[in-house]
Amino acid sequence: MPGTQLLMTFPVTATSHSLADYRARGGYATLMKVLEKMAPQDVTKEVAASGILGHGGAAFAAGRKWAVIKLDDGQPHYLCANADEGEPGTFKDRWILEHNPHMLIEGMLISAYALQVRNAFVYIRGEFDLPYRRLAAAVEEAYAAGLLGEGILGVDFSCDLVVYRGAGSYVCGEASGLLSSLEGKRGYPRNRPPRLTVKGLYQMPTVVNNVETLTNVTAILALGAEAFKKVGTPKSPGTQLCSISGHIARPGVYEIEHGYPLKKFLFEDCGGMPAGAKLKCIIPGGISTKVLTAPEIEPVTYDHASFAKAGSSLGSGGMIVIAEGTCMVRLLQVMLRFYHHESCGQCTPCREGMGWMHRIIDRIVASRGRPEDIEQLYQISRWNDGNTICGMGDAAGYAAIGILDKYRDEFEHWITHGRSRFDGNLEVVGNA
Amino acid sequence: MPEIFINGQSVQAADNQSVLEAARASGYYIPYFCWHPKLSVAGNCRICVVQVEGRSWVEIACNMPVTEGLRVFTDSDLVKAHRKMVMQFLTLNHPVDCGICDKAGECTLQDYHYAYNGAPSISHEPKVRSTKFHDLSARIVLDNERCIVCSRCVRFTHEISKSCALGIKHRGDESLVRASEDGALDRDPYSDNVVDICPVGALLSRQFLHKARVWYLKPTPSVCPGCARGCTVQIWHRKPEWRLKALDPKQNARIDRVTPLENPAVNGPWICNKGRDLAAILERARAEAPMLKGKPVELAAAIDAARRLLGAAKRPVALVSSWGSNEELAAFKSALSARVDAFVKEDSTPAPGERLDDDLLIRADKNPNTTAARALFAQLPNPAVFPADTDLVLVWGEGFDFARIPAGARIIFLNAWLQPENGHADVFFPVSIQTERPGHYTNFQGVVSAFEPCFPKPPGVADAESLFAALGAQGQP
Amino acid sequence: MKHLIPEFEKLKARFPKGFESSLVLPCARRIQEDRGYIADSDIDGLTEYLGVPRMQIEQVLSYYTQFRRKPIGRWHVQTCRNVTCSMRGAERLIDHLARKLGVAPGQTTPDGRFTLSTVECLGSCGTAPVVMINDAYHENMSAEKVDALLNELK
């Protein structure tokens, strides 16, 4: 076990997601305590004091986001859990939705109470079917038990929760794209200002938080901010659910206490490389984070500062392990094809740039690469960085630059010789 | 009222302005494609960037609120490099077929290419192809290859004309502007405004398609006579120095297109499609000869005959045109109103299904100068009722059913158009139209707007203003 | 889609007042579940029921990958082609499926049984390669397993 566990604290069984099992583990006791003993502002203070950083990839302090909501502004406030989980390599929120949905619901209720939210939403990607059914069933259980709806637990606090299904668009994982979709439209991200906490869903103040962040709210209020801060590191309190996949012996979802040594996680907790394979590099937190080579991960601990120091980012917690022999040109090709497919098309640099990068790398792979292609990929990446409506343009750029910086020789090889320096096959490690 | 600094100079901004608006208001030019003063902010073209002092990055100005003391630069090296970058992206898949594109000469993409880039594309990829000559509606052609997906057209139909007829389908670089499948764009009487606001040659008017190069054309200010709103317009026609001797004189004196003349007091930057189709009204066949009961005569003879009829009439009635200009109406009043009972007639009535009063521009009164006419004369009752002993009716302008004229009454008729009634009048005068003389209309709100001549009068045609003076002059005919 | 309106009324009651526009996605999904795709008449009906511009619905149906306006095969075989799945055999699997079914991705078998598609990350990378058939995820796939699976689907 990679450190203290806050969320994955029980063995998964056929019923561990049910209300009965959740209650047996102490579930909803925290909500009761909060409703009886705390004022909404105190809850927000506790969340701020915990120092928790958002788990969706941006690592924005949840307390800072919440603080923008004015409790007495006379406007409806909305809370939305981001369960769109579309970042390739990421499947950790899915664990919560399938196995611990009530901890999310409890966390959302505590948050709704803090932010004076009457209507809360979970936006779940359309492709997730079992997670949706588990969550929807949990919501029905909660309503039946008086944990949702009017007068929750007999207290003067009411909250309705709607689970809203997406329909296949990666940018709906971006908070403003999510809200556009929730309004029944295309998932078009929005320019800021205004911030969503000022004008969000239907132009009302809205807090969008990742599923894992809201689930952690339950833990924070259960333990208290001080005890929560003792887990993890000072700058990265608490834990991170990490979904690990790729060329690794034991892929899956793990809860890592921040500060846990990365190498230990990979080679002990996850069983290391599959037989006969050597580690080449990892994508730390979703494909939008820069790759770290085997030597580079040596000193890294699983927290934001350590990843930043290594030149990458903890990201969305979706780790992909890549073995020696994998062609990085082909890997980047798959990524650029993905970004091209997912661009919403609103803004000039991304709409044109994603297709451009995809076409360049397709041409390299088709043995028609030119020496200037590498510099063009850099150029397009830099041109997108910071110049788009949402972070997808930046993300594609980081993915490309990260791989080009460290594996430029593989691109030069393909351009010069018309083929991969390996066999071009991404399936380096055989599948069962 | 914050004070901001643009390129080091103090600028007084208004509350709730964006930096782009404040800059424009003070004479600083920041380029933009997707921004429009009358539409919501889209912020997607990314060319309107400025650099805030002290920051190492640029930000779009259309969505940057002014704050007290804000210091921005509109022409730093970073801003310039960024603009070149946006131009590179926009011309990546753009066909650059200016040689066959109507927008050439008034195209923002062309203008900015020269102002901010001037460099060929660095791309080695074949351009992405898309639909050309897509019939967005019966009136509008769309070339998706030229489209930069700025969404101005979409926002116009949702926010201004409220037809919600346009949208962007699919996503990424496969995004396509399309009209809704229920034909709403065909039913939107303001649809053609999207052709004006399209910054590139993507949306084009079918009636102007491949008709003329804009640099051979001159816009003359005029007022649309289609309804009582009196939108100011520009009538485009060949510049005098570009009259081609080889061409039929009619082509040199042709309305090539009509576009809005921006007017904060009346129509803003918009007009309706009827105004676009003014040629259909103003280029109808003209009456060209004065006549006595259908027999062409010299003008002097016609005037003579008309004065005789006026002198002899005991109970003359005049039906005044609601298309008469302020000047013509005043001339009628001064020359003739003492001697005839004058009533204002409705030259034009709404066609079946034509939109009546709406929330934007269109008025149910389909005449341009009812207001000025009614200030001078009474409205003709409907149905028309003439005093019992009416023995002369002077009809000015089209649209009156001659069957309603009392039997036995003599008729003096002033009309621009070649119509059968012309021959039934005892005396007929062909008159000029608004494109042939200067004048003013007064709209339903009392706003007076001017129109200027752009074409010579056809020979034989008189100005109604001088006719009235001649008809009303004292002394024996 | 008119027979679904009672259901939509119940759904509408769960949203705050004024959220009619939000109903576009869930109603479209339910219509597609019912008919197999969304017909032009469904768009007309939904436009009328929700009071949103018809273009909003047309845009939504064209923007999201899961909505379709034409029928497809009974079994929609959607194979992830993203990073981890490709690293664990998805490319071979897609080739295998294309050969086995005799169609290219995007096409439907002549007997109307299977439509083959390639899709982006399904959020199941730990059990790659993943094939989604209609609503269900089939994880840890291989050529043999997918053959066995398809044999069961009539």
Tab-separated table of N, CA and C in Angstrom, chain A residues 81-159:
chain	number	residue	atom	x	y	z
A	81	ALA	N	-19.914	18.126	-9.919
A	81	ALA	CA	-18.785	17.206	-9.858
A	81	ALA	C	-18.380	16.847	-11.277
A	82	ASN	N	-17.111	16.983	-11.565
A	82	ASN	CA	-16.600	16.679	-12.895
A	82	ASN	C	-16.233	15.209	-12.967
A	83	ALA	N	-17.132	14.414	-13.528
A	83	ALA	CA	-16.857	12.982	-13.705
A	83	ALA	C	-16.705	12.678	-15.185
A	84	ASP	N	-16.174	13.638	-15.953
A	84	ASP	CA	-16.038	13.405	-17.386
A	84	ASP	C	-14.863	12.497	-17.715
A	85	GLU	N	-13.874	12.465	-16.863
A	85	GLU	CA	-12.685	11.613	-16.947
A	85	GLU	C	-12.354	11.129	-18.357
A	86	GLY	N	-11.864	12.062	-19.197
A	86	GLY	CA	-11.553	11.679	-20.557
A	86	GLY	C	-10.073	11.708	-20.860
A	87	GLU	N	-9.258	12.179	-19.892
A	87	GLU	CA	-7.824	12.293	-20.133
A	87	GLU	C	-7.241	10.896	-20.336
A	88	PRO	N	-6.659	10.610	-21.486
A	88	PRO	CA	-6.149	9.260	-21.729
A	88	PRO	C	-5.187	8.820	-20.639
A	89	GLY	N	-5.365	7.620	-20.173
A	89	GLY	CA	-4.556	7.087	-19.086
A	89	GLY	C	-5.245	7.215	-17.741
A	90	THR	N	-6.364	7.938	-17.679
A	90	THR	CA	-6.985	8.239	-16.392
A	90	THR	C	-8.270	7.453	-16.220
A	91	PHE	N	-8.357	6.708	-15.140
A	91	PHE	CA	-9.586	5.965	-14.842
A	91	PHE	C	-9.757	5.835	-13.337
A	92	LYS	N	-9.300	6.867	-12.606
A	92	LYS	CA	-9.337	6.748	-11.140
A	92	LYS	C	-10.661	7.247	-10.561
A	93	ASP	N	-11.292	8.252	-11.195
A	93	ASP	CA	-12.601	8.692	-10.708
A	93	ASP	C	-13.606	7.570	-10.890
A	94	ARG	N	-13.384	6.757	-11.911
A	94	ARG	CA	-14.260	5.619	-12.176
A	94	ARG	C	-14.313	4.696	-10.967
A	95	TRP	N	-13.164	4.534	-10.302
A	95	TRP	CA	-13.139	3.675	-9.111
A	95	TRP	C	-14.124	4.206	-8.081
A	96	ILE	N	-14.119	5.537	-7.856
A	96	ILE	CA	-15.008	6.138	-6.860
A	96	ILE	C	-16.463	5.935	-7.285
A	97	LEU	N	-16.753	6.168	-8.567
A	97	LEU	CA	-18.131	6.068	-9.037
A	97	LEU	C	-18.651	4.643	-8.927
A	98	GLU	N	-17.788	3.682	-9.210
A	98	GLU	CA	-18.239	2.280	-9.188
A	98	GLU	C	-18.252	1.683	-7.794
A	99	HIS	N	-17.276	2.080	-6.961
A	99	HIS	CA	-17.111	1.382	-5.683
A	99	HIS	C	-17.375	2.228	-4.452
A	100	ASN	N	-17.362	3.540	-4.564
A	100	ASN	CA	-17.542	4.374	-3.368
A	100	ASN	C	-18.414	5.600	-3.677
A	101	PRO	N	-19.515	5.398	-4.431
A	101	PRO	CA	-20.296	6.571	-4.867
A	101	PRO	C	-20.875	7.375	-3.698
A	102	HIS	N	-21.167	6.690	-2.595
A	102	HIS	CA	-21.778	7.431	-1.480
A	102	HIS	C	-20.794	8.381	-0.813
A	103	MET	N	-19.506	8.056	-0.876
A	103	MET	CA	-18.545	8.993	-0.298
A	103	MET	C	-18.507	10.277	-1.133
A	104	LEU	N	-18.718	10.111	-2.453
A	104	LEU	CA	-18.815	11.285	-3.312
A	104	LEU	C	-20.072	12.078	-2.979
A	105	ILE	N	-21.190	11.360	-2.835
A	105	ILE	CA	-22.456	12.043	-2.563
A	105	ILE	C	-22.369	12.788	-1.235
A	106	GLU	N	-21.795	12.127	-0.235
A	106	GLU	CA	-21.661	12.771	1.074
A	106	GLU	C	-20.782	14.017	0.948
A	107	GLY	N	-19.665	13.883	0.219
A	107	GLY	CA	-18.775	15.024	0.019
A	107	GLY	C	-19.489	16.161	-0.697
A	108	MET	N	-20.331	15.802	-1.674
A	108	MET	CA	-21.062	16.843	-2.398
A	108	MET	C	-22.082	17.517	-1.502
A	109	LEU	N	-22.721	16.744	-0.636
A	109	LEU	CA	-23.713	17.342	0.260
A	109	LEU	C	-23.038	18.299	1.244
A	110	ILE	N	-21.889	17.876	1.767
A	110	ILE	CA	-21.156	18.761	2.679
A	110	ILE	C	-20.752	20.036	1.936
A	111	SER	N	-20.293	19.893	0.694
A	111	SER	CA	-19.883	21.055	-0.105
A	111	SER	C	-21.086	21.933	-0.425
A	112	ALA	N	-22.222	21.298	-0.772
A	112	ALA	CA	-23.421	22.071	-1.100
A	112	ALA	C	-23.867	22.888	0.107
A	113	TYR	N	-23.746	22.276	1.272
A	113	TYR	CA	-24.098	22.983	2.503
A	113	TYR	C	-23.175	24.193	2.692
A	114	ALA	N	-21.891	23.971	2.485
A	114	ALA	CA	-20.923	25.062	2.664
A	114	ALA	C	-21.187	26.202	1.683
A	115	LEU	N	-21.548	25.867	0.458
A	115	LEU	CA	-21.663	26.866	-0.604
A	115	LEU	C	-23.104	27.317	-0.821
A	116	GLN	N	-24.015	26.812	0.024
A	116	GLN	CA	-25.442	27.160	-0.107
A	116	GLN	C	-25.936	26.832	-1.512
A	117	VAL	N	-25.759	25.586	-1.868
A	117	VAL	CA	-26.169	25.091	-3.174
A	117	VAL	C	-27.443	24.272	-3.018
A	118	ARG	N	-28.461	24.623	-3.750
A	118	ARG	CA	-29.731	23.879	-3.710
A	118	ARG	C	-29.773	22.776	-4.764
A	119	ASN	N	-29.085	23.024	-5.866
A	119	ASN	CA	-29.083	22.049	-6.974
A	119	ASN	C	-27.657	21.687	-7.354
A	120	ALA	N	-27.330	20.421	-7.188
A	120	ALA	CA	-25.994	19.934	-7.503
A	120	ALA	C	-26.087	18.953	-8.665
A	121	PHE	N	-24.984	18.812	-9.378
A	121	PHE	CA	-24.946	17.938	-10.556
A	121	PHE	C	-23.680	17.104	-10.539
A	122	VAL	N	-23.782	15.918	-11.075
A	122	VAL	CA	-22.582	15.176	-11.427
A	122	VAL	C	-22.605	15.057	-12.936
A	123	TYR	N	-21.588	15.586	-13.607
A	123	TYR	CA	-21.495	15.453	-15.054
A	123	TYR	C	-20.605	14.257	-15.338
A	124	ILE	N	-21.195	13.196	-15.871
A	124	ILE	CA	-20.440	11.961	-16.087
A	124	ILE	C	-20.334	11.687	-17.577
A	125	ARG	N	-19.162	11.301	-18.043
A	125	ARG	CA	-18.986	11.083	-19.479
A	125	ARG	C	-19.961	10.030	-19.982
A	126	GLY	N	-20.436	10.219	-21.205
A	126	GLY	CA	-21.488	9.360	-21.743
A	126	GLY	C	-21.095	7.902	-21.873
A	127	GLU	N	-19.811	7.641	-22.088
A	127	GLU	CA	-19.371	6.262	-22.310
A	127	GLU	C	-19.412	5.425	-21.039
A	128	PHE	N	-19.321	6.062	-19.863
A	128	PHE	CA	-19.330	5.316	-18.592
A	128	PHE	C	-20.734	4.792	-18.338
A	129	ASP	N	-20.904	3.467	-18.473
A	129	ASP	CA	-22.236	2.928	-18.262
A	129	ASP	C	-22.399	2.354	-16.861
A	130	LEU	N	-21.541	1.389	-16.495
A	130	LEU	CA	-21.616	0.826	-15.141
A	130	LEU	C	-21.399	1.909	-14.080
A	131	PRO	N	-20.411	2.779	-14.242
A	131	PRO	CA	-20.252	3.834	-13.231
A	131	PRO	C	-21.509	4.686	-13.116
A	132	TYR	N	-22.147	4.975	-14.260
A	132	TYR	CA	-23.373	5.771	-14.226
A	132	TYR	C	-24.468	5.026	-13.467
A	133	ARG	N	-24.628	3.750	-13.756
A	133	ARG	CA	-25.712	2.999	-13.105
A	133	ARG	C	-25.466	2.873	-11.612
A	134	ARG	N	-24.213	2.683	-11.231
A	134	ARG	CA	-23.912	2.590	-9.794
A	134	ARG	C	-24.201	3.919	-9.101
A	135	LEU	N	-23.785	5.007	-9.771
A	135	LEU	CA	-23.987	6.320	-9.164
A	135	LEU	C	-25.469	6.643	-9.099
A	136	ALA	N	-26.172	6.398	-10.191
A	136	ALA	CA	-27.605	6.697	-10.219
A	136	ALA	C	-28.339	5.896	-9.151
A	137	ALA	N	-27.952	4.634	-8.971
A	137	ALA	CA	-28.578	3.805	-7.932
A	137	ALA	C	-28.264	4.365	-6.551
A	138	ALA	N	-27.039	4.820	-6.351
A	138	ALA	CA	-26.666	5.393	-5.060
A	138	ALA	C	-27.473	6.654	-4.777
A	139	VAL	N	-27.686	7.448	-5.827
A	139	VAL	CA	-28.475	8.660	-5.664
A	139	VAL	C	-29.909	8.315	-5.249
A	140	GLU	N	-30.477	7.306	-5.884
A	140	GLU	CA	-31.831	6.883	-5.510
A	140	GLU	C	-31.874	6.386	-4.069
A	141	GLU	N	-30.841	5.614	-3.692
A	141	GLU	CA	-30.769	5.144	-2.292
A	141	GLU	C	-30.738	6.336	-1.340
A	142	ALA	N	-29.963	7.347	-1.714
A	142	ALA	CA	-29.816	8.511	-0.842
A	142	ALA	C	-31.140	9.252	-0.707
A	143	TYR	N	-31.847	9.413	-1.827
A	143	TYR	CA	-33.165	10.065	-1.761
A	143	TYR	C	-34.097	9.292	-0.850
A	144	ALA	N	-34.101	7.962	-1.045
A	144	ALA	CA	-35.011	7.132	-0.254
A	144	ALA	C	-34.703	7.232	1.228
A	145	ALA	N	-33.440	7.467	1.545
A	145	ALA	CA	-33.042	7.525	2.950
A	145	ALA	C	-33.083	8.932	3.514
A	146	GLY	N	-33.640	9.871	2.733
A	146	GLY	CA	-33.730	11.242	3.226
A	146	GLY	C	-32.403	11.962	3.261
A	147	LEU	N	-31.440	11.455	2.519
A	147	LEU	CA	-30.136	12.106	2.470
A	147	LEU	C	-30.040	13.100	1.329
A	148	LEU	N	-31.016	13.101	0.440
A	148	LEU	CA	-31.109	14.079	-0.635
A	148	LEU	C	-32.552	14.530	-0.692
A	149	GLY	N	-32.766	15.749	-1.199
A	149	GLY	CA	-34.131	16.253	-1.322
A	149	GLY	C	-34.390	17.349	-0.305
A	150	GLU	N	-35.644	17.417	0.120
A	150	GLU	CA	-36.020	18.464	1.073
A	150	GLU	C	-35.652	18.069	2.494
A	151	GLY	N	-35.245	19.040	3.269
A	151	GLY	CA	-35.025	18.792	4.702
A	151	GLY	C	-34.168	17.572	4.995
A	152	ILE	N	-32.912	17.634	4.565
A	152	ILE	CA	-32.017	16.478	4.698
A	152	ILE	C	-31.736	16.193	6.173
A	153	LEU	N	-31.908	14.925	6.546
A	153	LEU	CA	-31.675	14.493	7.924
A	153	LEU	C	-32.443	15.377	8.911
A	154	GLY	N	-33.603	15.824	8.468
A	154	GLY	CA	-34.464	16.589	9.369
A	154	GLY	C	-33.977	17.992	9.662
A	155	VAL	N	-32.937	18.430	8.943
A	155	VAL	CA	-32.372	19.756	9.195
A	155	VAL	C	-32.866	20.714	8.111
A	156	ASP	N	-32.766	22.011	8.340
A	156	ASP	CA	-33.213	22.995	7.349
A	156	ASP	C	-32.168	23.140	6.242
A	157	PHE	N	-31.910	22.064	5.551
A	157	PHE	CA	-30.981	22.091	4.421
A	157	PHE	C	-31.532	21.135	3.375
A	158	SER	N	-31.735	21.658	2.166
A	158	SER	CA	-32.276	20.836	1.080
A	158	SER	C	-31.314	20.868	-0.089
A	159	CYS	N	-31.210	19.755	-0.764
A	159	CYS	CA	-30.325	19.705	-1.920
A	159	CYS	C	-30.789	18.602	-2.854
